[in-house]
PDB file of C-alpha atoms in Angstrom:
ATOM      1  CA  GLY A 335      23.570 -11.815 -37.594  1.00 91.00           C
ATOM      2  CA  PRO A 336      26.908 -10.141 -38.343  1.00 92.00           C
ATOM      3  CA  ASN A 337      29.295  -8.653 -35.779  1.00 90.00           C
ATOM      4  CA  GLY A 338      27.789  -5.669 -34.018  1.00 89.00           C
ATOM      5  CA  ALA A 339      24.220  -6.542 -34.956  1.00 92.00           C
ATOM      6  CA  GLY A 340      23.080  -6.661 -31.329  1.00 92.00           C
ATOM      7  CA  LYS A 341      22.973 -10.405 -30.675  1.00 92.00           C
ATOM      8  CA  THR A 342      24.920 -10.403 -27.419  1.00 89.00           C
ATOM      9  CA  THR A 343      23.121  -7.259 -26.250  1.00 91.00           C
ATOM     10  CA  LEU A 344      19.799  -9.030 -26.754  1.00 92.00           C
ATOM     11  CA  LEU A 345      21.132 -12.057 -24.900  1.00 91.00           C
ATOM     12  CA  ASN A 346      22.128  -9.828 -21.983  1.00 90.00           C
ATOM     13  CA  VAL A 347      18.570  -8.531 -21.847  1.00 93.00           C
ATOM     14  CA  ALA A 348      17.284 -12.102 -21.890  1.00 93.00           C
ATOM     15  CA  SER A 349      19.580 -12.881 -18.951  1.00 90.00           C
ATOM     16  CA  SER A 350      18.032  -9.940 -17.002  1.00 91.00           C
ATOM     17  CA  TYR A 351      21.422  -8.269 -16.515  1.00 87.00           C
ATOM     18  CA  LEU A 352      20.602  -5.507 -19.019  1.00 90.00           C
ATOM     19  CA  PHE A 353      17.326  -3.576 -19.062  1.00 92.00           C
ATOM     20  CA  PRO A 354      15.870  -2.220 -22.307  1.00 89.00           C
ATOM     21  CA  THR A 355      15.898   1.560 -22.734  1.00 89.00           C
ATOM     22  CA  LYS A 356      12.667   1.404 -24.730  1.00 89.00           C
ATOM     23  CA  GLY A 357       9.714  -0.960 -24.861  1.00 90.00           C
ATOM     24  CA  THR A 358       9.281  -3.919 -22.549  1.00 92.00           C
ATOM     25  CA  ALA A 359      11.015  -7.249 -22.083  1.00 94.00           C
ATOM     26  CA  ARG A 360       9.229 -10.280 -20.650  1.00 94.00           C
ATOM     27  CA  ILE A 361      11.313 -13.261 -19.581  1.00 95.00           C
ATOM     28  CA  LEU A 362       9.750 -16.459 -18.267  1.00 95.00           C
ATOM     29  CA  GLY A 363       6.537 -14.555 -17.648  1.00 93.00           C
ATOM     30  CA  GLU A 364       8.220 -11.709 -15.750  1.00 94.00           C
ATOM     31  CA  GLN A 365       8.532  -8.149 -17.067  1.00 94.00           C
ATOM     32  CA  LEU A 366      11.924  -6.539 -16.462  1.00 92.00           C
ATOM     33  CA  GLY A 367      11.427  -3.469 -14.298  1.00 87.00           C
ATOM     34  CA  GLY A 368       7.797  -4.376 -13.774  1.00 86.00           C
ATOM     35  CA  VAL A 369       5.948  -4.224 -10.486  1.00 86.00           C
ATOM     36  CA  GLY A 370       6.455  -7.449  -8.570  1.00 87.00           C
ATOM     37  CA  THR A 371       9.414  -8.644 -10.637  1.00 89.00           C
ATOM     38  CA  ASP A 372      12.470  -9.506  -8.545  1.00 90.00           C
ATOM     39  CA  VAL A 373      15.463 -10.074 -10.811  1.00 88.00           C
ATOM     40  CA  PHE A 374      17.283 -11.832  -7.983  1.00 85.00           C
ATOM     41  CA  GLU A 375      14.564 -14.475  -8.043  1.00 89.00           C
ATOM     42  CA  LEU A 376      14.452 -14.498 -11.854  1.00 91.00           C
ATOM     43  CA  ARG A 377      18.179 -14.911 -12.505  1.00 87.00           C
ATOM     44  CA  PRO A 378      18.575 -18.374 -10.935  1.00 86.00           C
ATOM     45  CA  ARG A 379      15.950 -19.560 -13.435  1.00 91.00           C
ATOM     46  CA  ILE A 380      18.290 -18.583 -16.291  1.00 92.00           C
ATOM     47  CA  GLY A 381      21.553 -20.311 -17.136  1.00 92.00           C
ATOM     48  CA  MET A 382      24.168 -18.581 -19.288  1.00 90.00           C
ATOM     49  CA  ALA A 383      27.385 -19.830 -20.854  1.00 92.00           C
ATOM     50  CA  GLY A 384      29.739 -17.555 -22.743  1.00 85.00           C
ATOM     51  CA  ILE A 385      33.119 -15.859 -22.915  1.00 83.00           C
ATOM     52  CA  ALA A 386      32.176 -13.274 -20.276  1.00 81.00           C
ATOM     53  CA  MET A 387      31.578 -16.004 -17.689  1.00 82.00           C
ATOM     54  CA  ALA A 388      34.759 -17.871 -18.610  1.00 85.00           C
ATOM     55  CA  GLU A 389      36.821 -14.768 -17.852  1.00 86.00           C
ATOM     56  CA  LYS A 390      35.372 -14.549 -14.317  1.00 85.00           C
ATOM     57  CA  LEU A 391      36.274 -18.100 -13.315  1.00 91.00           C
ATOM     58  CA  PRO A 392      39.549 -18.919 -11.514  1.00 92.00           C
ATOM     59  CA  LYS A 393      41.906 -20.823 -13.777  1.00 94.00           C
ATOM     60  CA  ARG A 394      43.303 -22.905 -10.898  1.00 94.00           C
ATOM     61  CA  GLN A 395      39.951 -24.408  -9.942  1.00 94.00           C
ATOM     62  CA  THR A 396      39.239 -27.946 -11.022  1.00 95.00           C
ATOM     63  CA  VAL A 397      36.562 -28.673 -13.585  1.00 96.00           C
ATOM     64  CA  LEU A 398      34.334 -30.166 -10.873  1.00 96.00           C
ATOM     65  CA  GLN A 399      34.776 -27.106  -8.633  1.00 93.00           C
ATOM     66  CA  THR A 400      34.027 -24.805 -11.549  1.00 94.00           C
ATOM     67  CA  VAL A 401      30.662 -26.479 -12.044  1.00 95.00           C
ATOM     68  CA  LEU A 402      29.884 -26.958  -8.336  1.00 92.00           C
ATOM     69  CA  THR A 403      30.265 -23.271  -7.445  1.00 89.00           C
ATOM     70  CA  ALA A 404      27.287 -22.466  -9.664  1.00 89.00           C
ATOM     71  CA  ALA A 405      25.036 -24.246  -7.143  1.00 83.00           C
ATOM     72  CA  TYR A 406      25.616 -21.322  -4.756  1.00 77.00           C
ATOM     73  CA  GLY A 407      25.778 -18.613  -7.396  1.00 75.00           C
ATOM     74  CA  MET A 408      29.533 -18.236  -6.867  1.00 79.00           C
ATOM     75  CA  THR A 409      32.423 -18.127  -9.313  1.00 79.00           C
ATOM     76  CA  ALA A 410      35.063 -19.422  -6.893  1.00 80.00           C
ATOM     77  CA  THR A 411      35.158 -21.832  -3.968  1.00 78.00           C
ATOM     78  CA  TRP A 412      35.225 -20.362  -0.495  1.00 75.00           C
ATOM     79  CA  ASN A 413      34.180 -22.333   2.577  1.00 68.00           C
ATOM     80  CA  GLU A 414      31.033 -23.892   1.166  1.00 70.00           C
ATOM     81  CA  ASP A 415      30.036 -27.396   2.138  1.00 75.00           C
ATOM     82  CA  TYR A 416      28.559 -29.021  -0.923  1.00 80.00           C
ATOM     83  CA  ASP A 417      25.937 -31.700  -0.509  1.00 84.00           C
ATOM     84  CA  PRO A 418      26.637 -35.089  -2.075  1.00 90.00           C
ATOM     85  CA  VAL A 419      23.608 -34.511  -4.299  1.00 92.00           C
ATOM     86  CA  ASP A 420      25.272 -31.364  -5.690  1.00 91.00           C
ATOM     87  CA  GLU A 421      28.424 -33.300  -6.539  1.00 93.00           C
ATOM     88  CA  ASP A 422      26.395 -36.053  -8.150  1.00 95.00           C
ATOM     89  CA  ARG A 423      24.484 -33.540 -10.280  1.00 94.00           C
ATOM     90  CA  ALA A 424      27.676 -31.734 -11.316  1.00 95.00           C
ATOM     91  CA  LYS A 425      29.278 -35.034 -12.334  1.00 96.00           C
ATOM     92  CA  ALA A 426      26.152 -36.053 -14.238  1.00 94.00           C
ATOM     93  CA  PHE A 427      26.098 -32.815 -16.262  1.00 94.00           C
ATOM     94  CA  LEU A 428      29.827 -33.099 -16.998  1.00 96.00           C
ATOM     95  CA  ASP A 429      29.415 -36.726 -18.042  1.00 94.00           C
ATOM     96  CA  ARG A 430      26.576 -35.745 -20.363  1.00 91.00           C
ATOM     97  CA  LEU A 431      28.906 -33.297 -22.082  1.00 93.00           C
ATOM     98  CA  GLY A 432      31.828 -35.699 -22.326  1.00 92.00           C
ATOM     99  CA  MET A 433      33.859 -34.204 -19.461  1.00 95.00           C
ATOM    100  CA  ASN A 434      33.743 -37.078 -16.972  1.00 94.00           C
ATOM    101  CA  ASP A 435      37.456 -37.811 -17.402  1.00 95.00           C
ATOM    102  CA  TYR A 436      38.426 -34.205 -16.662  1.00 96.00           C
ATOM    103  CA  LEU A 437      36.918 -33.685 -13.191  1.00 97.00           C
ATOM    104  CA  ASP A 438      40.275 -32.987 -11.508  1.00 96.00           C
ATOM    105  CA  ARG A 439      41.815 -31.012 -14.369  1.00 97.00           C
ATOM    106  CA  ARG A 440      42.356 -27.307 -13.734  1.00 97.00           C
ATOM    107  CA  PHE A 441      39.977 -25.104 -15.687  1.00 96.00           C
ATOM    108  CA  GLY A 442      42.854 -23.019 -17.042  1.00 95.00           C
ATOM    109  CA  THR A 443      44.522 -26.028 -18.673  1.00 96.00           C
ATOM    110  CA  LEU A 444      41.488 -27.059 -20.755  1.00 95.00           C
ATOM    111  CA  SER A 445      41.269 -26.738 -24.505  1.00 92.00           C
ATOM    112  CA  GLU A 446      38.733 -24.296 -25.897  1.00 90.00           C
ATOM    113  CA  GLY A 447      36.248 -27.063 -26.628  1.00 91.00           C
ATOM    114  CA  GLU A 448      36.619 -28.596 -23.165  1.00 94.00           C
ATOM    115  CA  ARG A 449      36.168 -25.171 -21.599  1.00 93.00           C
ATOM    116  CA  LYS A 450      32.964 -24.533 -23.568  1.00 93.00           C
ATOM    117  CA  ARG A 451      31.490 -27.858 -22.490  1.00 94.00           C
ATOM    118  CA  THR A 452      32.394 -27.157 -18.848  1.00 96.00           C
ATOM    119  CA  LEU A 453      30.637 -23.788 -19.029  1.00 94.00           C
ATOM    120  CA  ILE A 454      27.464 -25.397 -20.369  1.00 94.00           C
ATOM    121  CA  ALA A 455      27.523 -27.972 -17.547  1.00 95.00           C
ATOM    122  CA  ARG A 456      27.988 -25.123 -15.070  1.00 94.00           C
ATOM    123  CA  ALA A 457      25.024 -23.245 -16.547  1.00 93.00           C
ATOM    124  CA  MET A 458      22.847 -26.337 -16.003  1.00 93.00           C
ATOM    125  CA  MET A 459      23.587 -26.592 -12.272  1.00 91.00           C
ATOM    126  CA  THR A 460      20.707 -24.351 -11.164  1.00 86.00           C
ATOM    127  CA  ASP A 461      18.155 -26.367 -13.174  1.00 90.00           C
ATOM    128  CA  PRO A 462      17.403 -23.343 -15.360  1.00 93.00           C
ATOM    129  CA  GLU A 463      14.187 -22.957 -17.290  1.00 95.00           C
ATOM    130  CA  LEU A 464      16.100 -20.996 -19.928  1.00 96.00           C
ATOM    131  CA  LEU A 465      19.640 -21.717 -21.134  1.00 96.00           C
ATOM    132  CA  LEU A 466      21.491 -18.955 -23.013  1.00 95.00           C
ATOM    133  CA  LEU A 467      24.545 -19.879 -25.105  1.00 95.00           C
ATOM    134  CA  ASP A 468      26.685 -17.015 -26.392  1.00 93.00           C
ATOM    135  CA  GLU A 469      28.666 -18.282 -29.394  1.00 92.00           C
ATOM    136  CA  PRO A 470      29.429 -21.659 -27.801  1.00 92.00           C
ATOM    137  CA  ALA A 471      31.381 -22.901 -30.841  1.00 92.00           C
ATOM    138  CA  ALA A 472      33.525 -19.773 -31.301  1.00 88.00           C
ATOM    139  CA  GLY A 473      37.225 -20.605 -31.535  1.00 87.00           C
ATOM    140  CA  LEU A 474      36.720 -24.350 -31.945  1.00 90.00           C
ATOM    141  CA  ASP A 475      38.341 -26.395 -34.667  1.00 91.00           C
ATOM    142  CA  LEU A 476      36.199 -28.548 -36.957  1.00 93.00           C
ATOM    143  CA  GLY A 477      36.297 -31.601 -34.697  1.00 92.00           C
ATOM    144  CA  GLY A 478      35.547 -29.588 -31.567  1.00 91.00           C
ATOM    145  CA  ARG A 479      32.675 -27.788 -33.261  1.00 93.00           C
ATOM    146  CA  GLU A 480      31.076 -30.975 -34.546  1.00 94.00           C
ATOM    147  CA  ASP A 481      31.413 -32.662 -31.180  1.00 93.00           C
ATOM    148  CA  LEU A 482      29.743 -29.697 -29.455  1.00 93.00           C
ATOM    149  CA  VAL A 483      26.967 -29.433 -32.060  1.00 95.00           C
ATOM    150  CA  ARG A 484      26.237 -33.147 -31.641  1.00 94.00           C
ATOM    151  CA  ARG A 485      25.972 -32.785 -27.856  1.00 93.00           C
ATOM    152  CA  LEU A 486      23.839 -29.639 -28.108  1.00 94.00           C
ATOM    153  CA  GLY A 487      21.540 -31.475 -30.502  1.00 95.00           C
ATOM    154  CA  ARG A 488      21.092 -34.282 -28.000  1.00 93.00           C
ATOM    155  CA  LEU A 489      20.354 -31.730 -25.272  1.00 92.00           C
ATOM    156  CA  ALA A 490      17.928 -29.765 -27.456  1.00 93.00           C
ATOM    157  CA  ARG A 491      15.903 -32.894 -28.184  1.00 92.00           C
ATOM    158  CA  ASP A 492      15.695 -33.899 -24.521  1.00 92.00           C
ATOM    159  CA  PRO A 493      12.096 -33.242 -23.355  1.00 90.00           C
ATOM    160  CA  TYR A 494      13.387 -32.423 -19.856  1.00 90.00           C
ATOM    161  CA  ALA A 495      16.000 -29.917 -21.035  1.00 91.00           C
ATOM    162  CA  PRO A 496      15.440 -26.166 -20.614  1.00 94.00           C
ATOM    163  CA  SER A 497      14.476 -23.913 -23.479  1.00 95.00           C
ATOM    164  CA  MET A 498      17.678 -22.921 -25.265  1.00 96.00           C
ATOM    165  CA  ILE A 499      18.765 -19.762 -27.091  1.00 96.00           C
ATOM    166  CA  MET A 500      22.070 -19.778 -28.957  1.00 96.00           C
ATOM    167  CA  VAL A 501      23.910 -16.845 -30.512  1.00 95.00           C
ATOM    168  CA  THR A 502      25.947 -17.756 -33.592  1.00 93.00           C
ATOM    169  CA  HIS A 503      27.385 -16.285 -36.775  1.00 90.00           C
ATOM    170  CA  HIS A 504      27.350 -19.597 -38.623  1.00 94.00           C
ATOM    171  CA  VAL A 505      24.363 -21.675 -39.748  1.00 96.00           C
ATOM    172  CA  GLU A 506      26.586 -24.774 -39.603  1.00 96.00           C
ATOM    173  CA  GLU A 507      26.498 -24.463 -35.796  1.00 96.00           C
ATOM    174  CA  ILE A 508      22.712 -24.815 -35.592  1.00 97.00           C
ATOM    175  CA  ALA A 509      22.181 -28.173 -33.933  1.00 96.00           C
ATOM    176  CA  PRO A 510      19.280 -30.492 -34.736  1.00 94.00           C
ATOM    177  CA  GLY A 511      16.494 -29.810 -32.263  1.00 94.00           C
ATOM    178  CA  PHE A 512      16.681 -26.014 -32.485  1.00 96.00           C
ATOM    179  CA  THR A 513      13.310 -24.990 -33.906  1.00 96.00           C
ATOM    180  CA  HIS A 514      13.318 -21.213 -34.469  1.00 97.00           C
ATOM    181  CA  VAL A 515      15.655 -18.542 -35.800  1.00 98.00           C
ATOM    182  CA  LEU A 516      15.962 -14.804 -35.220  1.00 97.00           C
ATOM    183  CA  MET A 517      18.078 -12.772 -37.664  1.00 97.00           C
ATOM    184  CA  ILE A 518      19.302  -9.341 -36.601  1.00 96.00           C
ATOM    185  CA  ARG A 519      20.966  -6.610 -38.633  1.00 94.00           C
ATOM    186  CA  GLN A 520      21.967  -3.205 -37.234  1.00 92.00           C
ATOM    187  CA  GLY A 521      19.922  -3.733 -34.102  1.00 91.00           C
ATOM    188  CA  LYS A 522      16.696  -4.569 -35.931  1.00 93.00           C
ATOM    189  CA  VAL A 523      14.896  -7.853 -36.483  1.00 95.00           C
ATOM    190  CA  LEU A 524      15.225  -8.926 -40.101  1.00 96.00           C
ATOM    191  CA  ALA A 525      13.448 -12.278 -39.894  1.00 97.00           C
ATOM    192  CA  ALA A 526      11.985 -14.465 -37.156  1.00 98.00           C
ATOM    193  CA  GLY A 527      10.127 -17.756 -37.104  1.00 98.00           C
ATOM    194  CA  PRO A 528      10.572 -21.485 -37.683  1.00 98.00           C
ATOM    195  CA  VAL A 529      14.006 -22.446 -38.998  1.00 97.00           C
ATOM    196  CA  GLU A 530      12.475 -24.298 -41.956  1.00 96.00           C
ATOM    197  CA  THR A 531      10.689 -21.198 -43.288  1.00 97.00           C
ATOM    198  CA  GLU A 532      12.968 -18.323 -42.256  1.00 98.00           C
ATOM    199  CA  LEU A 533      16.501 -19.656 -42.737  1.00 98.00           C
ATOM    200  CA  THR A 534      16.529 -18.944 -46.471  1.00 98.00           C
ATOM    201  CA  SER A 535      19.113 -17.735 -48.962  1.00 98.00           C
ATOM    202  CA  ARG A 536      17.215 -14.463 -49.357  1.00 97.00           C
ATOM    203  CA  ASN A 537      16.992 -13.718 -45.632  1.00 98.00           C
ATOM    204  CA  LEU A 538      20.600 -14.653 -44.894  1.00 97.00           C
ATOM    205  CA  SER A 539      21.821 -12.578 -47.864  1.00 97.00           C
ATOM    206  CA  LEU A 540      19.935  -9.548 -46.567  1.00 97.00           C
ATOM    207  CA  CYS A 541      21.256 -10.177 -43.068  1.00 96.00           C
ATOM    208  CA  PHE A 542      24.938 -10.259 -44.046  1.00 95.00           C
ATOM    209  CA  GLY A 543      24.738  -7.887 -46.999  1.00 94.00           C
ATOM    210  CA  LEU A 544      26.096 -10.200 -49.708  1.00 93.00           C
ATOM    211  CA  PRO A 545      24.673 -12.976 -51.910  1.00 95.00           C
ATOM    212  CA  LEU A 546      24.577 -16.275 -50.022  1.00 97.00           C
ATOM    213  CA  VAL A 547      23.177 -19.695 -50.733  1.00 97.00           C
ATOM    214  CA  VAL A 548      21.669 -21.676 -47.851  1.00 97.00           C
ATOM    215  CA  GLU A 549      21.280 -25.434 -48.168  1.00 97.00           C
ATOM    216  CA  ARG A 550      19.920 -28.096 -45.866  1.00 96.00           C
ATOM    217  CA  LEU A 551      21.647 -31.459 -45.688  1.00 92.00           C
ATOM    218  CA  GLU A 552      19.475 -33.865 -43.695  1.00 92.00           C
ATOM    219  CA  ASP A 553      19.162 -32.169 -40.272  1.00 92.00           C
ATOM    220  CA  ARG A 554      22.027 -29.644 -40.693  1.00 96.00           C
ATOM    221  CA  TRP A 555      22.457 -26.354 -42.533  1.00 97.00           C
ATOM    222  CA  THR A 556      25.252 -24.878 -44.640  1.00 96.00           C
ATOM    223  CA  ALA A 557      25.812 -21.490 -46.247  1.00 97.00           C
ATOM    224  CA  ARG A 558      28.247 -20.282 -48.896  1.00 95.00           C
ATOM    225  CA  GLY A 559      28.853 -17.110 -50.837  1.00 94.00           C
ATOM    226  CA  LEU A 560      28.269 -16.872 -54.567  1.00 87.00           C
ATOM    227  CA  PRO A 561      31.379 -16.434 -56.757  1.00 84.00           C
ATOM    228  CA  LEU A 562      32.386 -12.893 -57.676  1.00 77.00           C
ATOM    229  CA  LYS A 563      31.608 -11.987 -61.265  1.00 73.00           C
TER     230      LYS A 563
END
C-alpha cells in the first residue's frame, strides 16, 4: 500500500508491541490482551527487522556482536558470555545472507544493503516462528535490491524457515516463495489472498489511486503507470 496506509502499524501489531484499539489480534495462536497470553513469552517467537531496530543498535559494535546480542534479547553487548553454539549460529545466519566476510566490521560502517542483511540475520537468532520484515529493500540501489530479493527468495522457499511477512511499496521487491498478498489503503484492507489471484492491475490501481499495469515475468512481478493522456 501507499505511504500512510497502515502497513507498519499492522506490522507492529503482529510483533505484539502494539495492541489493537478495536477487534482482536491473534498471533501464533495467542490473542493479544487475552487471558493466559504472556507477550514476554510470545515476543521471542517473533523476529523483526526494520529501520526502527537499526536505530537502536550501537554503531561501534561489530557485525557479529550485533547479531549475537539478539540471543539474549539485548541491543548492545554488556558482560554476557556467549556459548560457542551461539557464535556458530550467528556466523551461519550471516553466511547465509552473504555477510561472512564482514564479521569484524563495525555496524555503523556498513552500506545500506549490508546493514539490512545483518538485521535479518539478527532477527533469525531466536529461531522465530514468524519473521517480520519492514521495507527491507528501502534505500537500496538496483544491485543491492536484487541481491536481497534473491536471498529472501531462497529463505522463503526453505521448508525450515519461519513464516515471513514483508512490508513493501514495490511489487518488484516480492521475492519468489512469497505466496500471499495483503493490500491496504487508508487503514482498510483492499484485497487479500494468493499473490497469483490478488496482485492484479485493477487491485493495485485501486490501492495507489492511479492506473497501473501489473505484469508477471517468470517468478517476479513488475508494475508501471499508464501514460498520461
